[in-house]
Amino acid sequence: MISDNSLYTLAVFLGSAAMLLIVLYHFLEINAKDDMKAAPVVSNERKADALPAKAR
């Protein structure tokens, strides 16, 4: 059976690891560069086709 001290140590370690992963994720997400080459360019004619009939 696991002792209270081992359980406490495991909880502190897993909590610290989770917080470090969260901080790392946010750091990488903030500093990620957007890839504008992947976004298709839509012509003005296609943009007008996307509007409902009442909006024209």
Backbone atoms as SQL, in Angstrom:
CREATE TABLE atoms (id INTEGER PRIMARY KEY, chain TEXT, resi INTEGER, resn TEXT, atom TEXT, x REAL, y REAL, z REAL);
INSERT INTO atoms VALUES
  (1, 'A', 1, 'MET', 'N', 0.843, -1.173, 0.000),
  (2, 'A', 1, 'MET', 'CA', 0.000, 0.000, 0.000),
  (3, 'A', 1, 'MET', 'C', 0.895, 1.246, 0.000),
  (4, 'A', 2, 'ILE', 'N', 0.394, 2.314, -0.601),
  (5, 'A', 2, 'ILE', 'CA', 1.176, 3.543, -0.704),
  (6, 'A', 2, 'ILE', 'C', 1.051, 4.337, 0.599),
  (7, 'A', 3, 'SER', 'N', 2.153, 4.891, 1.015),
  (8, 'A', 3, 'SER', 'CA', 2.139, 5.664, 2.262),
  (9, 'A', 3, 'SER', 'C', 1.648, 7.085, 1.990),
  (10, 'A', 4, 'ASP', 'N', 1.285, 7.776, 3.052),
  (11, 'A', 4, 'ASP', 'CA', 0.819, 9.153, 2.917),
  (12, 'A', 4, 'ASP', 'C', 1.913, 10.056, 2.352),
  (13, 'A', 5, 'ASN', 'N', 3.130, 9.825, 2.758),
  (14, 'A', 5, 'ASN', 'CA', 4.244, 10.638, 2.284),
  (15, 'A', 5, 'ASN', 'C', 4.479, 10.416, 0.788),
  (16, 'A', 6, 'SER', 'N', 4.397, 9.165, 0.335),
  (17, 'A', 6, 'SER', 'CA', 4.571, 8.874, -1.094),
  (18, 'A', 6, 'SER', 'C', 3.431, 9.468, -1.911),
  (19, 'A', 7, 'LEU', 'N', 2.216, 9.398, -1.391),
  (20, 'A', 7, 'LEU', 'CA', 1.062, 9.963, -2.081),
  (21, 'A', 7, 'LEU', 'C', 1.188, 11.483, -2.188),
  (22, 'A', 8, 'TYR', 'N', 1.648, 12.111, -1.121),
  (23, 'A', 8, 'TYR', 'CA', 1.853, 13.558, -1.124),
  (24, 'A', 8, 'TYR', 'C', 2.910, 13.947, -2.155),
  (25, 'A', 9, 'THR', 'N', 4.010, 13.211, -2.179),
  (26, 'A', 9, 'THR', 'CA', 5.084, 13.495, -3.129),
  (27, 'A', 9, 'THR', 'C', 4.599, 13.314, -4.565),
  (28, 'A', 10, 'LEU', 'N', 3.834, 12.269, -4.810),
  (29, 'A', 10, 'LEU', 'CA', 3.292, 12.020, -6.147),
  (30, 'A', 10, 'LEU', 'C', 2.334, 13.134, -6.564),
  (31, 'A', 11, 'ALA', 'N', 1.474, 13.574, -5.652),
  (32, 'A', 11, 'ALA', 'CA', 0.519, 14.641, -5.961),
  (33, 'A', 11, 'ALA', 'C', 1.235, 15.953, -6.277),
  (34, 'A', 12, 'VAL', 'N', 2.260, 16.277, -5.514),
  (35, 'A', 12, 'VAL', 'CA', 3.018, 17.510, -5.757),
  (36, 'A', 12, 'VAL', 'C', 3.742, 17.425, -7.095),
  (37, 'A', 13, 'PHE', 'N', 4.324, 16.274, -7.390),
  (38, 'A', 13, 'PHE', 'CA', 5.041, 16.109, -8.660),
  (39, 'A', 13, 'PHE', 'C', 4.087, 16.224, -9.851),
  (40, 'A', 14, 'LEU', 'N', 2.956, 15.518, -9.797),
  (41, 'A', 14, 'LEU', 'CA', 2.012, 15.558, -10.917),
  (42, 'A', 14, 'LEU', 'C', 1.385, 16.948, -11.080),
  (43, 'A', 15, 'GLY', 'N', 1.105, 17.621, -9.981),
  (44, 'A', 15, 'GLY', 'CA', 0.571, 18.981, -10.062),
  (45, 'A', 15, 'GLY', 'C', 1.573, 19.947, -10.665),
  (46, 'A', 16, 'SER', 'N', 2.824, 19.816, -10.262),
  (47, 'A', 16, 'SER', 'CA', 3.876, 20.680, -10.817),
  (48, 'A', 16, 'SER', 'C', 4.088, 20.402, -12.299),
  (49, 'A', 17, 'ALA', 'N', 4.080, 19.134, -12.680),
  (50, 'A', 17, 'ALA', 'CA', 4.251, 18.777, -14.091),
  (51, 'A', 17, 'ALA', 'C', 3.091, 19.315, -14.923),
  (52, 'A', 18, 'ALA', 'N', 1.868, 19.231, -14.398),
  (53, 'A', 18, 'ALA', 'CA', 0.706, 19.749, -15.123),
  (54, 'A', 18, 'ALA', 'C', 0.813, 21.261, -15.311),
  (55, 'A', 19, 'MET', 'N', 1.215, 21.977, -14.283),
  (56, 'A', 19, 'MET', 'CA', 1.348, 23.428, -14.399),
  (57, 'A', 19, 'MET', 'C', 2.440, 23.812, -15.394),
  (58, 'A', 20, 'LEU', 'N', 3.547, 23.090, -15.381),
  (59, 'A', 20, 'LEU', 'CA', 4.614, 23.376, -16.343),
  (60, 'A', 20, 'LEU', 'C', 4.149, 23.122, -17.774),
  (61, 'A', 21, 'LEU', 'N', 3.387, 22.062, -17.989),
  (62, 'A', 21, 'LEU', 'CA', 2.872, 21.788, -19.331),
  (63, 'A', 21, 'LEU', 'C', 1.878, 22.853, -19.777),
  (64, 'A', 22, 'ILE', 'N', 1.061, 23.349, -18.856),
  (65, 'A', 22, 'ILE', 'CA', 0.112, 24.411, -19.196),
  (66, 'A', 22, 'ILE', 'C', 0.850, 25.687, -19.581),
  (67, 'A', 23, 'VAL', 'N', 1.863, 26.051, -18.819),
  (68, 'A', 23, 'VAL', 'CA', 2.651, 27.252, -19.129),
  (69, 'A', 23, 'VAL', 'C', 3.372, 27.086, -20.461),
  (70, 'A', 24, 'LEU', 'N', 3.936, 25.914, -20.713),
  (71, 'A', 24, 'LEU', 'CA', 4.615, 25.653, -21.984),
  (72, 'A', 24, 'LEU', 'C', 3.647, 25.741, -23.155),
  (73, 'A', 25, 'TYR', 'N', 2.454, 25.172, -22.999),
  (74, 'A', 25, 'TYR', 'CA', 1.445, 25.231, -24.062),
  (75, 'A', 25, 'TYR', 'C', 1.082, 26.679, -24.381),
  (76, 'A', 26, 'HIS', 'N', 0.826, 27.480, -23.356),
  (77, 'A', 26, 'HIS', 'CA', 0.455, 28.874, -23.594),
  (78, 'A', 26, 'HIS', 'C', 1.607, 29.657, -24.218),
  (79, 'A', 27, 'PHE', 'N', 2.825, 29.395, -23.801),
  (80, 'A', 27, 'PHE', 'CA', 3.980, 30.065, -24.397),
  (81, 'A', 27, 'PHE', 'C', 4.079, 29.738, -25.883),
  (82, 'A', 28, 'LEU', 'N', 3.922, 28.461, -26.229),
  (83, 'A', 28, 'LEU', 'CA', 4.010, 28.068, -27.632),
  (84, 'A', 28, 'LEU', 'C', 2.833, 28.605, -28.440),
  (85, 'A', 29, 'GLU', 'N', 1.653, 28.644, -27.856),
  (86, 'A', 29, 'GLU', 'CA', 0.471, 29.133, -28.563),
  (87, 'A', 29, 'GLU', 'C', 0.573, 30.635, -28.829),
  (88, 'A', 30, 'ILE', 'N', 1.073, 31.382, -27.885),
  (89, 'A', 30, 'ILE', 'CA', 1.208, 32.837, -28.056),
  (90, 'A', 30, 'ILE', 'C', 2.251, 33.158, -29.121),
  (91, 'A', 31, 'ASN', 'N', 3.339, 32.417, -29.153),
  (92, 'A', 31, 'ASN', 'CA', 4.443, 32.718, -30.059),
  (93, 'A', 31, 'ASN', 'C', 4.353, 31.989, -31.394),
  (94, 'A', 32, 'ALA', 'N', 3.270, 31.282, -31.649),
  (95, 'A', 32, 'ALA', 'CA', 3.115, 30.576, -32.923),
  (96, 'A', 32, 'ALA', 'C', 2.862, 31.593, -34.031),
  (97, 'A', 33, 'LYS', 'N', 3.432, 31.334, -35.188),
  (98, 'A', 33, 'LYS', 'CA', 3.230, 32.210, -36.335),
  (99, 'A', 33, 'LYS', 'C', 2.065, 31.674, -37.160),
  (100, 'A', 34, 'ASP', 'N', 1.206, 32.590, -37.617),
  (101, 'A', 34, 'ASP', 'CA', 0.080, 32.203, -38.452),
  (102, 'A', 34, 'ASP', 'C', 0.572, 31.935, -39.864),
  (103, 'A', 35, 'ASP', 'N', 0.076, 30.873, -40.465),
  (104, 'A', 35, 'ASP', 'CA', 0.456, 30.515, -41.824),
  (105, 'A', 35, 'ASP', 'C', -0.605, 31.049, -42.780),
  (106, 'A', 36, 'MET', 'N', -0.328, 32.192, -43.370),
  (107, 'A', 36, 'MET', 'CA', -1.297, 32.806, -44.274),
  (108, 'A', 36, 'MET', 'C', -1.303, 32.145, -45.648),
  (109, 'A', 37, 'LYS', 'N', -0.292, 31.341, -45.966),
  (110, 'A', 37, 'LYS', 'CA', -0.257, 30.670, -47.262),
  (111, 'A', 37, 'LYS', 'C', -1.328, 29.591, -47.359),
  (112, 'A', 38, 'ALA', 'N', -1.735, 29.042, -46.254),
  (113, 'A', 38, 'ALA', 'CA', -2.724, 27.967, -46.260),
  (114, 'A', 38, 'ALA', 'C', -4.137, 28.497, -46.479),
  (115, 'A', 39, 'ALA', 'N', -4.383, 29.763, -46.181),
  (116, 'A', 39, 'ALA', 'CA', -5.722, 30.330, -46.325),
  (117, 'A', 39, 'ALA', 'C', -5.981, 30.637, -47.799),
  (118, 'A', 40, 'PRO', 'N', -7.063, 30.119, -48.355),
  (119, 'A', 40, 'PRO', 'CA', -7.352, 30.398, -49.768),
  (120, 'A', 40, 'PRO', 'C', -7.816, 31.845, -49.952),
  (121, 'A', 41, 'VAL', 'N', -7.422, 32.418, -51.063),
  (122, 'A', 41, 'VAL', 'CA', -7.830, 33.779, -51.384),
  (123, 'A', 41, 'VAL', 'C', -9.168, 33.706, -52.109),
  (124, 'A', 42, 'VAL', 'N', -10.142, 34.443, -51.609),
  (125, 'A', 42, 'VAL', 'CA', -11.483, 34.428, -52.184),
  (126, 'A', 42, 'VAL', 'C', -11.672, 35.707, -52.984),
  (127, 'A', 43, 'SER', 'N', -12.158, 35.561, -54.206),
  (128, 'A', 43, 'SER', 'CA', -12.369, 36.732, -55.053),
  (129, 'A', 43, 'SER', 'C', -13.586, 37.515, -54.559),
  (130, 'A', 44, 'ASN', 'N', -13.722, 38.738, -55.056),
  (131, 'A', 44, 'ASN', 'CA', -14.859, 39.571, -54.662),
  (132, 'A', 44, 'ASN', 'C', -16.175, 38.975, -55.134),
  (133, 'A', 45, 'GLU', 'N', -16.171, 38.289, -56.269),
  (134, 'A', 45, 'GLU', 'CA', -17.398, 37.664, -56.761),
  (135, 'A', 45, 'GLU', 'C', -17.859, 36.561, -55.817),
  (136, 'A', 46, 'ARG', 'N', -16.934, 35.770, -55.329),
  (137, 'A', 46, 'ARG', 'CA', -17.298, 34.685, -54.417),
  (138, 'A', 46, 'ARG', 'C', -17.723, 35.231, -53.061),
  (139, 'A', 47, 'LYS', 'N', -17.138, 36.361, -52.644),
  (140, 'A', 47, 'LYS', 'CA', -17.554, 36.966, -51.377),
  (141, 'A', 47, 'LYS', 'C', -18.997, 37.445, -51.480),
  (142, 'A', 48, 'ALA', 'N', -19.381, 37.996, -52.629),
  (143, 'A', 48, 'ALA', 'CA', -20.748, 38.464, -52.814),
  (144, 'A', 48, 'ALA', 'C', -21.720, 37.291, -52.876),
  (145, 'A', 49, 'ASP', 'N', -21.285, 36.148, -53.401),
  (146, 'A', 49, 'ASP', 'CA', -22.157, 34.980, -53.462),
  (147, 'A', 49, 'ASP', 'C', -22.461, 34.426, -52.078),
  (148, 'A', 50, 'ALA', 'N', -21.624, 34.722, -51.108),
  (149, 'A', 50, 'ALA', 'CA', -21.826, 34.186, -49.768),
  (150, 'A', 50, 'ALA', 'C', -22.910, 34.938, -49.004),
  (151, 'A', 51, 'LEU', 'N', -23.307, 36.118, -49.490),
  (152, 'A', 51, 'LEU', 'CA', -24.320, 36.901, -48.794),
  (153, 'A', 51, 'LEU', 'C', -25.712, 36.363, -49.085),
  (154, 'A', 52, 'PRO', 'N', -26.619, 36.436, -48.127),
  (155, 'A', 52, 'PRO', 'CA', -28.001, 36.041, -48.391),
  (156, 'A', 52, 'PRO', 'C', -28.656, 37.006, -49.373),
  (157, 'A', 53, 'ALA', 'N', -29.747, 36.602, -49.988),
  (158, 'A', 53, 'ALA', 'CA', -30.408, 37.403, -51.016),
  (159, 'A', 53, 'ALA', 'C', -30.894, 38.740, -50.466),
  (160, 'A', 54, 'LYS', 'N', -31.369, 38.795, -49.229),
  (161, 'A', 54, 'LYS', 'CA', -31.877, 40.042, -48.654),
  (162, 'A', 54, 'LYS', 'C', -30.762, 41.040, -48.380),
  (163, 'A', 55, 'ALA', 'N', -29.554, 40.594, -48.183),
  (164, 'A', 55, 'ALA', 'CA', -28.451, 41.491, -47.847),
  (165, 'A', 55, 'ALA', 'C', -27.882, 42.188, -49.070),
  (166, 'A', 56, 'ARG', 'N', -28.198, 41.717, -50.249),
  (167, 'A', 56, 'ARG', 'CA', -27.639, 42.317, -51.473),
  (168, 'A', 56, 'ARG', 'C', -28.300, 43.587, -51.850);
